[in-house]
PDB file of C-alpha atoms and ligand atoms in Angstrom:
ATOM      1  CA  MET A 201      71.526  94.256  89.852  1.00  0.00           C
ATOM      2  CA  ILE A 202      74.832  93.727  88.105  1.00  0.00           C
ATOM      3  CA  MET A 203      75.113  95.066  84.582  1.00  0.00           C
ATOM      4  CA  PHE A 204      77.734  96.731  82.453  1.00  0.00           C
ATOM      5  CA  SER A 205      77.174  99.899  84.504  1.00  0.00           C
ATOM      6  CA  GLY A 206      77.764  97.891  87.693  1.00  0.00           C
ATOM      7  CA  ILE A 207      81.207  96.814  86.475  1.00  0.00           C
ATOM      8  CA  LEU A 208      82.014 100.399  85.445  1.00  0.00           C
ATOM      9  CA  VAL A 209      80.978 101.711  88.869  1.00  0.00           C
ATOM     10  CA  GLY A 210      83.141  99.057  90.575  1.00  0.00           C
ATOM     11  CA  LEU A 211      86.152 100.034  88.457  1.00  0.00           C
ATOM     12  CA  ALA A 212      85.547 103.734  89.151  1.00  0.00           C
ATOM     13  CA  LEU A 213      85.541 103.030  92.916  1.00  0.00           C
ATOM     14  CA  LEU A 214      88.810 101.074  92.659  1.00  0.00           C
ATOM     15  CA  LEU A 215      90.462 103.820  90.578  1.00  0.00           C
ATOM     16  CA  THR A 216      89.299 106.491  93.060  1.00  0.00           C
ATOM     17  CA  PHE A 217      90.740 104.424  95.909  1.00  0.00           C
ATOM     18  CA  SER A 218      94.059 103.879  94.124  1.00  0.00           C
ATOM     19  CA  HIS A 219      94.414 107.611  93.402  1.00  0.00           C
ATOM     20  CA  ALA A 220      93.366 108.687  96.924  1.00  0.00           C
ATOM     21  CA  ASN A 221      95.667 106.118  98.548  1.00  0.00           C
ATOM     22  CA  SER A 222      98.836 107.204  96.706  1.00  0.00           C
ATOM     23  CA  ARG A 223      97.965 110.900  97.074  1.00  0.00           C
ATOM     24  CA  LEU A 224      97.485 110.557 100.843  1.00  0.00           C
ATOM     25  CA  LYS A 225     100.673 108.504 101.324  1.00  0.00           C
ATOM     26  CA  ARG A 226     102.655 111.230  99.509  1.00  0.00           C
ATOM     27  CA  GLU A 227     101.128 114.023 101.623  1.00  0.00           C
ATOM     28  CA  ILE A 228     101.714 112.116 104.888  1.00  0.00           C
ATOM     29  CA  GLY A 229     105.368 111.614 103.907  1.00  0.00           C
ATOM     30  CA  LEU A 230     105.756 115.408 103.565  1.00  0.00           C
ATOM     31  CA  GLN A 231     104.646 115.875 107.209  1.00  0.00           C
ATOM     32  CA  ALA A 232     104.688 119.634 108.068  1.00  0.00           C
ATOM     33  CA  ARG A 233     105.239 120.513 104.367  1.00  0.00           C
ATOM     34  CA  SER A 234     102.057 118.686 103.282  1.00  0.00           C
ATOM     35  CA  SER A 235      99.413 120.674 101.426  1.00  0.00           C
ATOM     36  CA  MET A 236      96.514 121.391 103.804  1.00  0.00           C
ATOM     37  CA  SER A 237      94.216 122.448 100.942  1.00  0.00           C
ATOM     38  CA  GLY A 238      95.150 119.284  99.014  1.00  0.00           C
ATOM     39  CA  LEU A 239      94.244 117.102 102.000  1.00  0.00           C
ATOM     40  CA  VAL A 240      90.936 118.917 102.613  1.00  0.00           C
ATOM     41  CA  PHE A 241      90.109 118.567  98.909  1.00  0.00           C
ATOM     42  CA  LEU A 242      90.903 114.830  99.136  1.00  0.00           C
ATOM     43  CA  ILE A 243      88.569 114.426 102.148  1.00  0.00           C
ATOM     44  CA  ILE A 244      85.716 116.198 100.322  1.00  0.00           C
ATOM     45  CA  HIS A 245      86.409 114.252  97.108  1.00  0.00           C
ATOM     46  CA  ILE A 246      86.239 110.844  98.873  1.00  0.00           C
ATOM     47  CA  LEU A 247      83.075 111.840 100.768  1.00  0.00           C
ATOM     48  CA  PHE A 248      81.451 113.008  97.524  1.00  0.00           C
ATOM     49  CA  CYS A 249      82.314 109.715  95.729  1.00  0.00           C
ATOM     50  CA  ILE A 250      80.864 107.554  98.532  1.00  0.00           C
ATOM     51  CA  LEU A 251      77.649 109.622  98.772  1.00  0.00           C
ATOM     52  CA  LEU A 252      77.216 109.609  94.995  1.00  0.00           C
ATOM     53  CA  PHE A 253      77.648 105.836  94.841  1.00  0.00           C
ATOM     54  CA  TYR A 254      75.022 105.146  97.524  1.00  0.00           C
ATOM     55  CA  LEU A 255      72.636 107.709  95.997  1.00  0.00           C
ATOM     56  CA  VAL A 256      72.830 105.926  92.613  1.00  0.00           C
ATOM     57  CA  PHE A 257      72.096 102.571  94.292  1.00  0.00           C
ATOM     58  CA  ALA A 258      69.666 103.955  96.903  1.00  0.00           C
ATOM     59  CA  ASP A 259      66.836 101.665  95.702  1.00  0.00           C
ATOM     60  CA  GLU A 260      68.898  98.549  96.499  1.00  0.00           C
ATOM     61  CA  SER A 261      69.813  99.998  99.951  1.00  0.00           C
ATOM     62  CA  LEU A 262      73.415  98.897  99.394  1.00  0.00           C
ATOM     63  CA  TYR A 263      74.553 101.180 102.241  1.00  0.00           C
ATOM     64  CA  SER A 264      73.039  98.716 104.743  1.00  0.00           C
ATOM     65  CA  GLY A 265      75.922  96.355 103.880  1.00  0.00           C
ATOM     66  CA  LEU A 266      78.347  98.700 105.645  1.00  0.00           C
ATOM     67  CA  TRP A 267      77.151  97.878 109.166  1.00  0.00           C
ATOM     68  CA  LEU A 268      76.400  94.165 109.274  1.00  0.00           C
ATOM     69  CA  ALA A 269      72.688  94.618 108.525  1.00  0.00           C
ATOM     70  CA  PRO A 270      72.400  93.982 104.780  1.00  0.00           C
ATOM     71  CA  THR A 271      68.749  94.330 103.804  1.00  0.00           C
ATOM     72  CA  PHE A 272      69.612  93.826 100.108  1.00  0.00           C
ATOM     73  CA  LEU A 273      70.433  90.085 100.416  1.00  0.00           C
ATOM     74  CA  PRO A 274      67.096  88.875  98.892  1.00  0.00           C
ATOM     75  CA  THR A 275      67.607  91.246  95.919  1.00  0.00           C
ATOM     76  CA  LEU A 276      70.823  89.384  95.019  1.00  0.00           C
ATOM     77  CA  GLN A 277      68.468  86.626  93.731  1.00  0.00           C
ATOM     78  CA  ASN A 278      71.050  83.989  94.707  1.00  0.00           C
ATOM     79  CA  SER A 279      73.152  85.012  91.736  1.00  0.00           C
ATOM     80  CA  PHE A 280      76.916  84.490  92.097  1.00  0.00           C
ATOM     81  CA  PRO A 281      77.927  87.556  89.977  1.00  0.00           C
ATOM     82  CA  ASN A 282      75.577  89.716  92.083  1.00  0.00           C
ATOM     83  CA  LEU A 283      77.136  88.374  95.287  1.00  0.00           C
ATOM     84  CA  LEU A 284      80.699  89.024  94.079  1.00  0.00           C
ATOM     85  CA  TRP A 285      79.794  92.494  92.853  1.00  0.00           C
ATOM     86  CA  VAL A 286      78.135  93.521  96.117  1.00  0.00           C
ATOM     87  CA  VAL A 287      81.041  92.153  98.212  1.00  0.00           C
ATOM     88  CA  LEU A 288      83.628  93.892  96.014  1.00  0.00           C
ATOM     89  CA  VAL A 289      81.968  97.316  95.861  1.00  0.00           C
ATOM     90  CA  THR A 290      81.264  97.297  99.617  1.00  0.00           C
ATOM     91  CA  ASP A 291      84.941  96.428 100.192  1.00  0.00           C
ATOM     92  CA  SER A 292      86.029  99.271  97.867  1.00  0.00           C
ATOM     93  CA  VAL A 293      83.835 101.764  99.742  1.00  0.00           C
ATOM     94  CA  LEU A 294      85.296 100.572 103.065  1.00  0.00           C
ATOM     95  CA  LYS A 295      88.804 101.083 101.680  1.00  0.00           C
ATOM     96  CA  LEU A 296      87.801 104.635 100.732  1.00  0.00           C
ATOM     97  CA  ILE A 297      86.427 105.195 104.258  1.00  0.00           C
ATOM     98  CA  THR A 298      89.775 103.933 105.642  1.00  0.00           C
ATOM     99  CA  VAL A 299      91.682 106.451 103.492  1.00  0.00           C
ATOM    100  CA  GLU A 300      89.202 109.132 104.637  1.00  0.00           C
ATOM    101  CA  CYS A 301      89.909 108.389 108.343  1.00  0.00           C
ATOM    102  CA  LYS A 302      93.676 108.551 107.746  1.00  0.00           C
ATOM    103  CA  ALA A 303      93.301 111.821 105.803  1.00  0.00           C
ATOM    104  CA  ILE A 304      91.402 113.338 108.767  1.00  0.00           C
ATOM    105  CA  VAL A 305      94.285 112.286 111.065  1.00  0.00           C
ATOM    106  CA  ALA A 306      96.739 113.825 108.571  1.00  0.00           C
ATOM    107  CA  VAL A 307      95.045 117.269 108.690  1.00  0.00           C
ATOM    108  CA  LEU A 308      95.235 117.426 112.505  1.00  0.00           C
ATOM    109  CA  PRO A 309      97.735 120.045 113.728  1.00  0.00           C
ATOM    110  CA  ALA A 310     101.056 118.711 115.078  1.00  0.00           C
ATOM    111  CA  THR A 311     100.187 120.219 118.480  1.00  0.00           C
ATOM    112  CA  THR A 312      97.131 117.915 118.698  1.00  0.00           C
ATOM    113  CA  LEU A 313      98.880 114.793 117.399  1.00  0.00           C
ATOM    114  CA  PRO A 314     102.686 114.866 116.924  1.00  0.00           C
ATOM    115  CA  TYR A 315     104.028 113.356 113.667  1.00  0.00           C
ATOM    116  CA  ALA A 316     106.050 110.796 115.643  1.00  0.00           C
ATOM    117  CA  LYS A 317     102.816 109.283 117.045  1.00  0.00           C
ATOM    118  CA  ARG A 318     100.889 109.159 113.752  1.00  0.00           C
ATOM    119  CA  GLY A 319     102.499 105.972 112.420  1.00  0.00           C
ATOM    120  CA  LYS A 320     100.925 103.958 115.239  1.00  0.00           C
ATOM    121  CA  VAL A 321      97.523 105.622 114.643  1.00  0.00           C
ATOM    122  CA  PHE A 322      97.658 104.815 110.900  1.00  0.00           C
ATOM    123  CA  LEU A 323      98.549 101.202 111.727  1.00  0.00           C
ATOM    124  CA  ALA A 324      95.643 100.914 114.206  1.00  0.00           C
ATOM    125  CA  ILE A 325      93.197 102.368 111.635  1.00  0.00           C
ATOM    126  CA  GLU A 326      94.456  99.928 108.977  1.00  0.00           C
ATOM    127  CA  ALA A 327      94.273  96.905 111.297  1.00  0.00           C
ATOM    128  CA  THR A 328      90.717  97.857 112.371  1.00  0.00           C
ATOM    129  CA  SER A 329      89.719  98.297 108.719  1.00  0.00           C
ATOM    130  CA  GLN A 330      91.223  94.940 107.669  1.00  0.00           C
ATOM    131  CA  LEU A 331      89.445  93.129 110.526  1.00  0.00           C
ATOM    132  CA  TYR A 332      86.100  94.772 109.759  1.00  0.00           C
ATOM    133  CA  ARG A 333      86.501  94.148 106.010  1.00  0.00           C
ATOM    134  CA  ALA A 334      87.131  90.459 106.730  1.00  0.00           C
ATOM    135  CA  ILE A 335      83.940  90.231 108.857  1.00  0.00           C
ATOM    136  CA  LEU A 336      81.558  91.988 106.437  1.00  0.00           C
ATOM    137  CA  PRO A 337      81.403  89.393 103.590  1.00  0.00           C
ATOM    138  CA  VAL A 338      80.410  86.592 106.019  1.00  0.00           C
ATOM    139  CA  GLN A 339      76.681  87.414 105.959  1.00  0.00           C
ATOM    140  CA  PRO A 340      76.237  87.721 102.157  1.00  0.00           C
ATOM    141  CA  TRP A 341      78.322  84.577 101.533  1.00  0.00           C
ATOM    142  CA  LEU A 342      76.524  82.416 104.109  1.00  0.00           C
ATOM    143  CA  TYR A 343      73.157  83.700 102.870  1.00  0.00           C
ATOM    144  CA  TYR A 344      74.122  82.798  99.298  1.00  0.00           C
ATOM    145  CA  LEU A 345      75.503  79.335 100.143  1.00  0.00           C
ATOM    146  CA  VAL A 346      72.546  78.347 102.320  1.00  0.00           C
ATOM    147  CA  ASN A 347      69.794  79.695 100.014  1.00  0.00           C
ATOM    148  CA  SER A 348      71.028  79.021  96.482  1.00  0.00           C
ATOM    149  CA  TYR A 349      70.613  75.238  96.618  1.00  0.00           C
ATOM    150  CA  GLU A 350      67.235  73.535  96.537  1.00  0.00           C
ATOM    151  CA  GLY A 351      65.924  70.091  97.435  1.00  0.00           C
ATOM    152  CA  ALA A 352      68.578  67.418  98.025  1.00  0.00           C
ATOM    153  CA  TYR A 353      71.310  69.917  96.996  1.00  0.00           C
ATOM    154  CA  ARG A 354      70.692  71.878 100.172  1.00  0.00           C
ATOM    155  CA  VAL A 355      73.105  69.458 101.897  1.00  0.00           C
ATOM    156  CA  LEU A 356      75.804  70.633  99.466  1.00  0.00           C
ATOM    157  CA  GLY A 357      74.975  74.246 100.340  1.00  0.00           C
ATOM    158  CA  PHE A 358      75.337  73.603 104.063  1.00  0.00           C
ATOM    159  CA  THR A 359      78.607  71.664 103.522  1.00  0.00           C
ATOM    160  CA  LEU A 360      80.069  74.542 101.481  1.00  0.00           C
ATOM    161  CA  ALA A 361      78.894  77.014 104.143  1.00  0.00           C
ATOM    162  CA  SER A 362      80.713  74.965 106.831  1.00  0.00           C
ATOM    163  CA  VAL A 363      83.933  74.894 104.763  1.00  0.00           C
ATOM    164  CA  TYR A 364      83.611  78.632 104.213  1.00  0.00           C
ATOM    165  CA  PHE A 365      83.122  79.248 107.917  1.00  0.00           C
ATOM    166  CA  LEU A 366      86.186  77.159 108.813  1.00  0.00           C
ATOM    167  CA  CYS A 367      88.445  79.040 106.338  1.00  0.00           C
ATOM    168  CA  LYS A 368      87.012  82.328 107.542  1.00  0.00           C
ATOM    169  CA  PHE A 369      87.726  81.496 111.173  1.00  0.00           C
ATOM    170  CA  TRP A 370      91.493  81.296 110.568  1.00  0.00           C
ATOM    171  CA  GLU A 371      91.495  84.498 108.539  1.00  0.00           C
ATOM    172  CA  LEU A 372      89.569  86.333 111.260  1.00  0.00           C
ATOM    173  CA  LEU A 373      91.921  85.007 113.939  1.00  0.00           C
ATOM    174  CA  ALA A 374      94.976  86.379 112.073  1.00  0.00           C
ATOM    175  CA  ARG A 375      93.276  89.755 111.510  1.00  0.00           C
ATOM    176  CA  PHE A 376      92.202  89.930 115.151  1.00  0.00           C
ATOM    177  CA  LYS A 377      95.781  89.269 116.325  1.00  0.00           C
ATOM    178  CA  MET A 378      97.080  92.090 114.100  1.00  0.00           C
ATOM    179  CA  TRP A 379      94.328  94.425 115.373  1.00  0.00           C
ATOM    180  CA  HIS A 380      95.037  93.551 119.017  1.00  0.00           C
ATOM    181  CA  LEU A 381      98.791  94.116 118.575  1.00  0.00           C
ATOM    182  CA  SER A 382      98.282  97.478 116.834  1.00  0.00           C
ATOM    183  CA  CYS A 383      95.931  98.686 119.593  1.00  0.00           C
ATOM    184  CA  SER A 384      98.243  97.566 122.402  1.00  0.00           C
ATOM    185  CA  GLN A 385     101.146  99.463 120.765  1.00  0.00           C
ATOM    186  CA  LEU A 386      99.058 102.610 120.372  1.00  0.00           C
ATOM    187  CA  PHE A 387      99.712 103.960 123.877  1.00  0.00           C
ATOM    188  CA  LYS A 388     102.980 102.157 124.557  1.00  0.00           C
ATOM    189  CA  HIS A 389     106.261 104.073 124.404  1.00  0.00           C
ATOM    190  CA  SER A 390     108.914 101.761 122.994  1.00  0.00           C
ATOM    191  CA  PRO A 391     112.163 103.742 122.501  1.00  0.00           C
ATOM    192  CA  LEU A 392     114.162 102.964 119.350  1.00  0.00           C
ATOM    193  CA  GLY A 393     117.501 103.561 121.081  1.00  0.00           C
ATOM    194  CA  GLU A 394     119.155 104.569 124.347  1.00  0.00           C
ATOM    195  CA  ALA A 395     120.359 107.881 125.808  1.00  0.00           C
ATOM    196  CA  PRO A 396     123.582 108.924 123.972  1.00  0.00           C
ATOM    197  CA  THR A 397     126.926 109.404 125.745  1.00  0.00           C
ATOM    198  CA  GLU A 398     128.814 112.739 125.678  1.00  0.00           C
ATOM    199  CA  GLN A 399     131.268 111.275 123.136  1.00  0.00           C
ATOM    200  CA  GLN A 400     128.445 110.109 120.823  1.00  0.00           C
ATOM    201  CA  LEU A 401     126.846 113.582 120.945  1.00  0.00           C
ATOM    202  CA  ALA A 402     130.185 115.276 120.255  1.00  0.00           C
ATOM    203  CA  ALA A 403     130.926 112.879 117.386  1.00  0.00           C
ATOM    204  CA  ALA A 404     127.551 113.784 115.832  1.00  0.00           C
ATOM    205  CA  GLY A 405     128.489 117.494 116.019  1.00  0.00           C
ATOM    206  CA  ASN A 406     125.434 118.108 118.230  1.00  0.00           C
ATOM    207  CA  MET A 407     123.275 118.167 115.095  1.00  0.00           C
ATOM    208  CA  CYS A 408     120.590 115.698 113.949  1.00  0.00           C
ATOM    209  CA  THR A 409     121.221 114.593 110.352  1.00  0.00           C
ATOM    210  CA  ILE A 410     117.483 114.119 109.698  1.00  0.00           C
ATOM    211  CA  CYS A 411     116.158 117.594 110.644  1.00  0.00           C
ATOM    212  CA  HIS A 412     119.562 119.402 110.373  1.00  0.00           C
ATOM    213  CA  ASP A 413     118.853 121.078 113.704  1.00  0.00           C
ATOM    214  CA  GLU A 414     120.063 120.775 117.292  1.00  0.00           C
ATOM    215  CA  PHE A 415     119.025 117.504 118.950  1.00  0.00           C
ATOM    216  CA  SER A 416     115.727 117.368 120.820  1.00  0.00           C
ATOM    217  CA  ASP A 417     115.421 114.263 123.035  1.00  0.00           C
ATOM    218  CA  PRO A 418     118.408 112.557 121.337  1.00  0.00           C
ATOM    219  CA  VAL A 419     118.595 108.754 121.153  1.00  0.00           C
ATOM    220  CA  ALA A 420     121.550 106.621 120.050  1.00  0.00           C
ATOM    221  CA  LEU A 421     120.884 103.492 118.010  1.00  0.00           C
ATOM    222  CA  GLN A 422     122.167 100.394 119.778  1.00  0.00           C
ATOM    223  CA  VAL A 423     123.324  98.689 116.608  1.00  0.00           C
ATOM    224  CA  CYS A 424     125.571 101.478 115.221  1.00  0.00           C
ATOM    225  CA  GLY A 425     125.664 104.278 117.833  1.00  0.00           C
ATOM    226  CA  HIS A 426     124.371 106.967 115.430  1.00  0.00           C
ATOM    227  CA  VAL A 427     122.381 109.699 117.215  1.00  0.00           C
ATOM    228  CA  PHE A 428     119.109 111.348 116.105  1.00  0.00           C
ATOM    229  CA  CYS A 429     116.197 113.252 117.687  1.00  0.00           C
ATOM    230  CA  GLU A 430     113.712 110.687 118.990  1.00  0.00           C
ATOM    231  CA  SER A 431     110.775 112.126 117.000  1.00  0.00           C
ATOM    232  CA  CYS A 432     112.859 112.331 113.784  1.00  0.00           C
ATOM    233  CA  LEU A 433     113.949 108.702 114.171  1.00  0.00           C
ATOM    234  CA  THR A 434     110.383 107.497 114.960  1.00  0.00           C
ATOM    235  CA  THR A 435     108.906 109.080 111.820  1.00  0.00           C
ATOM    236  CA  TRP A 436     111.872 107.750 109.780  1.00  0.00           C
ATOM    237  CA  CYS A 437     111.215 104.215 111.101  1.00  0.00           C
ATOM    238  CA  ASP A 438     107.542 104.496 110.050  1.00  0.00           C
ATOM    239  CA  ARG A 439     108.890 104.201 106.485  1.00  0.00           C
ATOM    240  CA  GLU A 440     112.308 102.561 106.654  1.00  0.00           C
ATOM    241  CA  GLN A 441     113.859  99.717 108.576  1.00  0.00           C
ATOM    242  CA  SER A 442     117.455 100.984 108.505  1.00  0.00           C
ATOM    243  CA  CYS A 443     119.684 103.647 110.092  1.00  0.00           C
ATOM    244  CA  PRO A 444     119.497 106.855 107.961  1.00  0.00           C
ATOM    245  CA  LEU A 445     123.315 107.118 108.027  1.00  0.00           C
ATOM    246  CA  CYS A 446     124.766 103.625 107.741  1.00  0.00           C
ATOM    247  CA  ARG A 447     121.769 101.492 106.687  1.00  0.00           C
ATOM    248  CA  ALA A 448     122.183  99.159 109.690  1.00  0.00           C
ATOM    249  CA  LYS A 449     118.931  97.276 110.380  1.00  0.00           C
ATOM    250  CA  VAL A 450     116.791  99.026 113.027  1.00  0.00           C
ATOM    251  CA  GLY A 451     113.156  99.148 114.154  1.00  0.00           C
ATOM    252  CA  THR A 452     110.321  96.782 113.310  1.00  0.00           C
ATOM    253  CA  ASP A 453     108.393  96.129 110.083  1.00  0.00           C
ATOM    254  CA  PRO A 454     107.011  99.568 109.090  1.00  0.00           C
ATOM    255  CA  ALA A 455     104.008  98.103 107.232  1.00  0.00           C
ATOM    256  CA  TRP A 456     100.943 100.430 107.239  1.00  0.00           C
ATOM    257  CA  ARG A 457     102.638 103.041 109.469  1.00  0.00           C
ATOM    258  CA  ASP A 458     103.257 105.263 106.413  1.00  0.00           C
ATOM    259  CA  GLY A 459      99.500 105.885 105.984  1.00  0.00           C
ATOM    260  CA  SER A 460      98.997 103.569 103.004  1.00  0.00           C
ATOM    261  CA  THR A 461      95.951 101.288 102.729  1.00  0.00           C
ATOM    262  CA  SER A 462      95.941  97.667 101.544  1.00  0.00           C
ATOM    263  CA  PHE A 463      94.959  97.004  97.889  1.00  0.00           C
ATOM    264  CA  PHE A 464      93.850  93.471  98.890  1.00  0.00           C
ATOM    265  CA  LEU A 465      90.458  92.603  97.373  1.00  0.00           C
ATOM    266  CA  GLN A 466      88.282  90.983 100.049  1.00  0.00           C
ATOM    267  CA  LEU A 467      86.370  88.581  97.782  1.00  0.00           C
ATOM    268  CA  PHE A 468      85.026  86.274 100.511  1.00  0.00           C
TER     269      PHE A 468
HETATM  270 ZN1   ZN B 535     116.047 115.699 114.284  1.00  0.00          ZN
HETATM  271 ZN1   ZN B 536     123.881 103.991 111.798  1.00  0.00          ZN
END
């Protein structure tokens, strides 16, 4: 299955992902100023790449590896390069699907999903993707380890499969915890500050320094007392972990709330 063309296809998928990932992160950062046509083009482009890939490898039914029912396992012929290739390209396609889901969220109108809520949605999509991507290689790897040894060496195969399963268990546990946390935060309102006093509002000149407009639902940061609109501050904290005015530390780790997708290669 794997040939020079296989390596080229794998690289093309990774390059497409890298481009789509940075493009989407930039557009999400622009919020209301993002290019709608650019985002729609990105969605079509990703869809086209995935369909083209599975059409080229239709004979091997590689697409079945996307939903835990890989029918192509016997065609890997217990070859290690074939196993690695199939795991890597499936992972790359799943990363593209993750970017696609986030791009669809990004084209939703602000009336349907406010910008301040999107960070949590992007995090939940990423956590779901990372959990699913950690589960998918289990079948091909166990199949390979159990079937590629013959005779007395079968014991070695089963031992390696047990070691693999043990390592995988801890990885899956960590990914599940992240997924569970992201989902529980999805519908929870956790304010970044408290209601400002009259003096704090007057000191801020009744104007938010992020949107340069009058405050809407103002909140004052506990650590420094600076006041911002709640939605402005939430979207700011999806990217930064500091007060926009004085750089005091605020909020929690913004990882994956900016719409980016992990480059991590899920090899096993
Ligand atoms: Zn504002
Ligand atoms: Zn401050």
